Amino acid sequence: MKIGFIGLGNMGAPMARNLLKHGHALQVFDLSAAACGALADAGAAVCASPKAAAADAELVFTMLPAAAHVRGVLAGEQGVLAGIAHGVTIVDSSTIDPASAQEFARLAQANGNAFVDAPVSGGTGGAAAGTLTFMVGASEALFASVSPALGAMGKNIVRCGDTGMGQVAKICNNLLLGITMAGVAEAMSLGATLGIDPKVLAGIVNTSTGRCWSSDTYNPYPGIVETAPASRGYTGGFGADLMLKDLGLAAEAARTAKQPIFLGALAHQLYQALSASGRGGLDFSAIISLYERHGAQS
Ligand code: NAD
């Protein structure tokens, strides 16, 4: 299949490589010449614009930082919608707000195209291994038509509902993740201050009712989980600024829906403080550094 792919960053580049590995022909575009060059070396055809990358493509992917970038790439003068053939589907895997995804679906439809929101979880490791989870917002028929290509990049492809529901699933999951990580950081810090061995405390939590992914797989206290970013100075992993962005998306969606998110609002402020302290580039589990008496060395 001939596929247009726009956005070759930390996630997009390995995703595009997996499409190549599965035998697809790729037409790629990114503002970064270096990112394009790396994909050219892997066998992709580099294009001069999103419009050119979409021309003749049978499917188009976008993997961009935020909704404003997706809007520009789709609707700009040199955008995807200016070059894409009638009837071709656009799949956006960026994490954006559900309302923007629904707006882009209307734009695409007015152009004679379909739009699918398919944000991912699994991080850069999952993108490289081809084991991402895709949370897809699309009709059943559209979902069936894009699933084979998604299967080249992920192993868990889930239809969450119609347009925008993939983004709803993504931001609700990350809202919860931001809250649980802050909660585990708080409990671990209090325990350490009160004198318990953090390893003993983590062991109790992880066999008790406080257990969650943030405690047993990605514990923010250094030395508890060898493979977690906390055990390597909070490098790699999922950036605190990306978590801040996702909590902002949840806050905006909640505001629009007039739905309270008490804990989410607090978590949003905690990650804002972490970012303001200059640590937004660290893994999001560095939130424990806000509890500085026994927090992370960062
Ligand atoms: P990134 O910043 O590494 O990559 C974004 C790429 O988009 C860059 O190469 C940039 O040059 C390119 N770009 C920006 N504007 C462009 C434009 N107008 N035209 C063409 N290219 C443009 O970001 P990432 O980590 O790859 O994340 C992409 C999306 O995936 C984000 O929405 C992010 O929230 C989401 N996400 C990231 C992770 C992660 O662990 N990094 C996990 C899940 C979801």
Short mmCIF file of C-alpha atoms in Angstrom, two decimals, residues 25-204:
data_model
loop_
_atom_site.label_atom_id
_atom_site.label_comp_id
_atom_site.label_asym_id
_atom_site.label_seq_id
_atom_site.Cartn_x
_atom_site.Cartn_y
_atom_site.Cartn_z
CA ALA A 25 5.68 2.22 0.22
CA LEU A 26 6.06 5.45 2.19
CA GLN A 27 5.92 9.13 1.14
CA VAL A 28 7.09 11.15 4.14
CA PHE A 29 7.29 14.76 5.26
CA ASP A 30 8.63 16.49 8.37
CA LEU A 31 9.88 20.03 8.99
CA SER A 32 13.14 18.47 10.14
CA ALA A 33 15.47 17.57 7.27
CA ALA A 34 17.38 15.23 9.56
CA ALA A 35 14.21 13.31 10.41
CA CYS A 36 13.38 13.01 6.69
CA GLY A 37 16.93 11.91 5.87
CA ALA A 38 16.81 9.09 8.40
CA LEU A 39 13.59 7.76 6.84
CA ALA A 40 15.02 8.11 3.34
CA ASP A 41 17.89 5.86 4.45
CA ALA A 42 15.27 3.34 5.56
CA GLY A 43 13.63 3.38 2.12
CA ALA A 44 10.97 6.10 2.25
CA ALA A 45 10.44 8.74 -0.44
CA VAL A 46 10.87 12.21 1.05
CA CYS A 47 8.37 14.87 -0.11
CA ALA A 48 8.52 18.66 -0.09
CA SER A 49 5.16 19.22 1.66
CA PRO A 50 2.24 17.43 3.32
CA LYS A 51 0.36 17.99 0.05
CA ALA A 52 3.02 16.08 -1.90
CA ALA A 53 3.19 13.31 0.72
CA ALA A 54 -0.59 12.82 0.38
CA ALA A 55 -0.63 12.83 -3.42
CA ASP A 56 -1.33 9.32 -4.82
CA ALA A 57 -1.36 7.89 -1.28
CA GLU A 58 -3.97 5.28 -0.41
CA LEU A 59 -3.81 6.18 3.29
CA VAL A 60 -2.29 9.17 5.14
CA PHE A 61 -0.94 9.23 8.72
CA THR A 62 -0.14 12.27 10.84
CA MET A 63 1.89 12.06 14.09
CA LEU A 64 2.40 15.63 15.30
CA PRO A 65 2.87 17.45 18.61
CA ALA A 66 -0.55 19.12 19.05
CA ALA A 67 -3.85 20.06 17.38
CA ALA A 68 -2.48 23.32 15.94
CA HIS A 69 0.16 21.35 14.02
CA VAL A 70 -2.43 18.87 12.76
CA ARG A 71 -4.67 21.74 11.60
CA GLY A 72 -1.79 23.34 9.68
CA VAL A 73 -0.68 20.06 8.12
CA LEU A 74 -4.22 19.18 7.03
CA ALA A 75 -5.70 22.50 6.00
CA GLY A 76 -2.70 24.64 4.99
CA GLU A 77 -2.10 25.75 1.43
CA GLN A 78 0.46 22.96 1.06
CA GLY A 79 -1.59 20.70 3.30
CA VAL A 80 -2.82 17.13 3.02
CA LEU A 81 -6.34 18.11 1.98
CA ALA A 82 -4.94 20.03 -1.00
CA GLY A 83 -3.16 16.95 -2.36
CA ILE A 84 -5.10 13.90 -1.27
CA ALA A 85 -7.25 11.89 -3.70
CA HIS A 86 -11.01 11.70 -3.19
CA GLY A 87 -12.05 8.91 -0.82
CA VAL A 88 -8.66 8.41 0.86
CA THR A 89 -8.64 8.18 4.68
CA ILE A 90 -6.49 10.29 7.03
CA VAL A 91 -5.44 8.71 10.34
CA ASP A 92 -4.19 11.07 13.04
CA SER A 93 -2.23 9.38 15.84
CA SER A 94 -1.23 12.60 17.63
CA THR A 95 -2.69 13.16 21.10
CA ILE A 96 -5.11 16.08 20.69
CA ASP A 97 -8.46 17.15 22.15
CA PRO A 98 -11.56 15.24 21.03
CA ALA A 99 -13.30 18.40 19.76
CA SER A 100 -10.43 19.14 17.36
CA ALA A 101 -10.52 15.53 16.11
CA GLN A 102 -14.23 15.94 15.38
CA GLU A 103 -13.56 19.27 13.63
CA PHE A 104 -10.87 17.63 11.45
CA ALA A 105 -13.30 14.84 10.57
CA ARG A 106 -15.77 17.48 9.31
CA LEU A 107 -13.02 19.21 7.31
CA ALA A 108 -11.97 15.92 5.75
CA GLN A 109 -15.56 14.97 4.97
CA ALA A 110 -16.15 18.30 3.22
CA ASN A 111 -13.12 17.43 1.08
CA GLY A 112 -14.48 13.97 0.21
CA ASN A 113 -12.22 12.15 2.69
CA ALA A 114 -12.57 10.26 5.96
CA PHE A 115 -10.70 11.07 9.17
CA VAL A 116 -9.86 8.65 11.98
CA ASP A 117 -8.44 9.58 15.39
CA ALA A 118 -6.06 6.84 16.54
CA PRO A 119 -3.88 8.07 19.42
CA VAL A 120 -1.46 5.59 20.93
CA SER A 121 -0.03 4.39 24.19
CA GLY A 122 3.14 2.37 24.64
CA GLY A 123 5.72 5.12 24.29
CA THR A 124 8.79 5.16 22.09
CA GLY A 125 9.65 1.58 23.11
CA GLY A 126 6.27 0.34 21.92
CA ALA A 127 6.59 2.38 18.73
CA ALA A 128 9.97 0.77 17.96
CA ALA A 129 8.78 -2.74 18.82
CA GLY A 130 5.52 -2.37 16.88
CA THR A 131 3.51 -3.11 20.01
CA LEU A 132 1.57 0.14 20.43
CA THR A 133 -2.01 0.26 21.61
CA PHE A 134 -4.19 2.24 19.19
CA MET A 135 -7.35 3.84 20.59
CA VAL A 136 -9.47 4.38 17.53
CA GLY A 137 -12.41 6.70 16.93
CA ALA A 138 -14.14 5.64 13.72
CA SER A 139 -17.22 3.93 12.31
CA GLU A 140 -17.00 0.14 12.25
CA ALA A 141 -16.42 0.15 8.49
CA LEU A 142 -13.63 2.74 8.68
CA PHE A 143 -12.08 0.90 11.62
CA ALA A 144 -11.98 -2.30 9.57
CA SER A 145 -10.39 -0.48 6.63
CA VAL A 146 -7.51 1.07 8.64
CA SER A 147 -6.88 -1.83 11.04
CA PRO A 148 -4.41 -3.75 8.82
CA ALA A 149 -2.07 -0.72 8.56
CA LEU A 150 -2.40 -0.06 12.31
CA GLY A 151 -1.52 -3.72 12.88
CA ALA A 152 1.89 -3.08 11.34
CA MET A 153 2.63 -0.62 14.17
CA GLY A 154 0.69 -1.97 17.13
CA LYS A 155 -0.60 -5.15 18.69
CA ASN A 156 -3.67 -3.87 20.48
CA ILE A 157 -6.05 -2.09 18.10
CA VAL A 158 -9.26 -1.04 19.86
CA ARG A 159 -12.29 0.73 18.44
CA CYS A 160 -13.42 3.11 21.21
CA GLY A 161 -16.46 4.53 19.39
CA ASP A 162 -17.07 7.10 16.69
CA THR A 163 -14.85 10.08 15.80
CA GLY A 164 -13.15 11.64 18.84
CA MET A 165 -13.64 8.63 21.14
CA GLY A 166 -10.05 7.45 20.62
CA GLN A 167 -8.89 10.80 22.01
CA VAL A 168 -11.43 10.56 24.85
CA ALA A 169 -9.96 7.17 25.85
CA LYS A 170 -6.41 8.51 25.61
CA ILE A 171 -6.91 11.65 27.70
CA CYS A 172 -8.97 9.86 30.36
CA ASN A 173 -6.28 7.18 30.72
CA ASN A 174 -3.54 9.79 31.02
CA LEU A 175 -5.62 11.86 33.46
CA LEU A 176 -5.73 8.80 35.70
CA LEU A 177 -2.03 8.05 35.16
CA GLY A 178 -1.02 11.59 36.12
CA ILE A 179 -3.08 11.32 39.31
CA THR A 180 -1.87 7.84 40.31
CA MET A 181 1.77 8.80 39.73
CA ALA A 182 1.41 11.87 41.98
CA GLY A 183 -0.38 9.73 44.57
CA VAL A 184 2.34 7.08 44.63
CA ALA A 185 5.02 9.80 44.83
CA GLU A 186 3.22 11.32 47.82
CA ALA A 187 2.80 8.02 49.66
CA MET A 188 6.39 6.90 49.03
CA SER A 189 7.73 10.27 50.20
CA LEU A 190 5.63 10.28 53.37
CA GLY A 191 6.66 6.72 54.17
CA ALA A 192 10.34 7.54 53.72
CA THR A 193 9.99 10.65 55.93
CA LEU A 194 8.31 8.59 58.63
CA GLY A 195 11.20 6.14 58.56
CA ILE A 196 10.06 3.02 56.69
CA ASP A 197 12.43 1.41 54.17
CA PRO A 198 10.99 2.50 50.77
CA LYS A 199 11.49 -1.04 49.41
CA VAL A 200 9.44 -2.50 52.25
CA LEU A 201 6.73 0.11 51.72
CA ALA A 202 6.62 -0.54 47.97
CA GLY A 203 6.40 -4.27 48.63
CA ILE A 204 3.41 -3.75 50.94
#
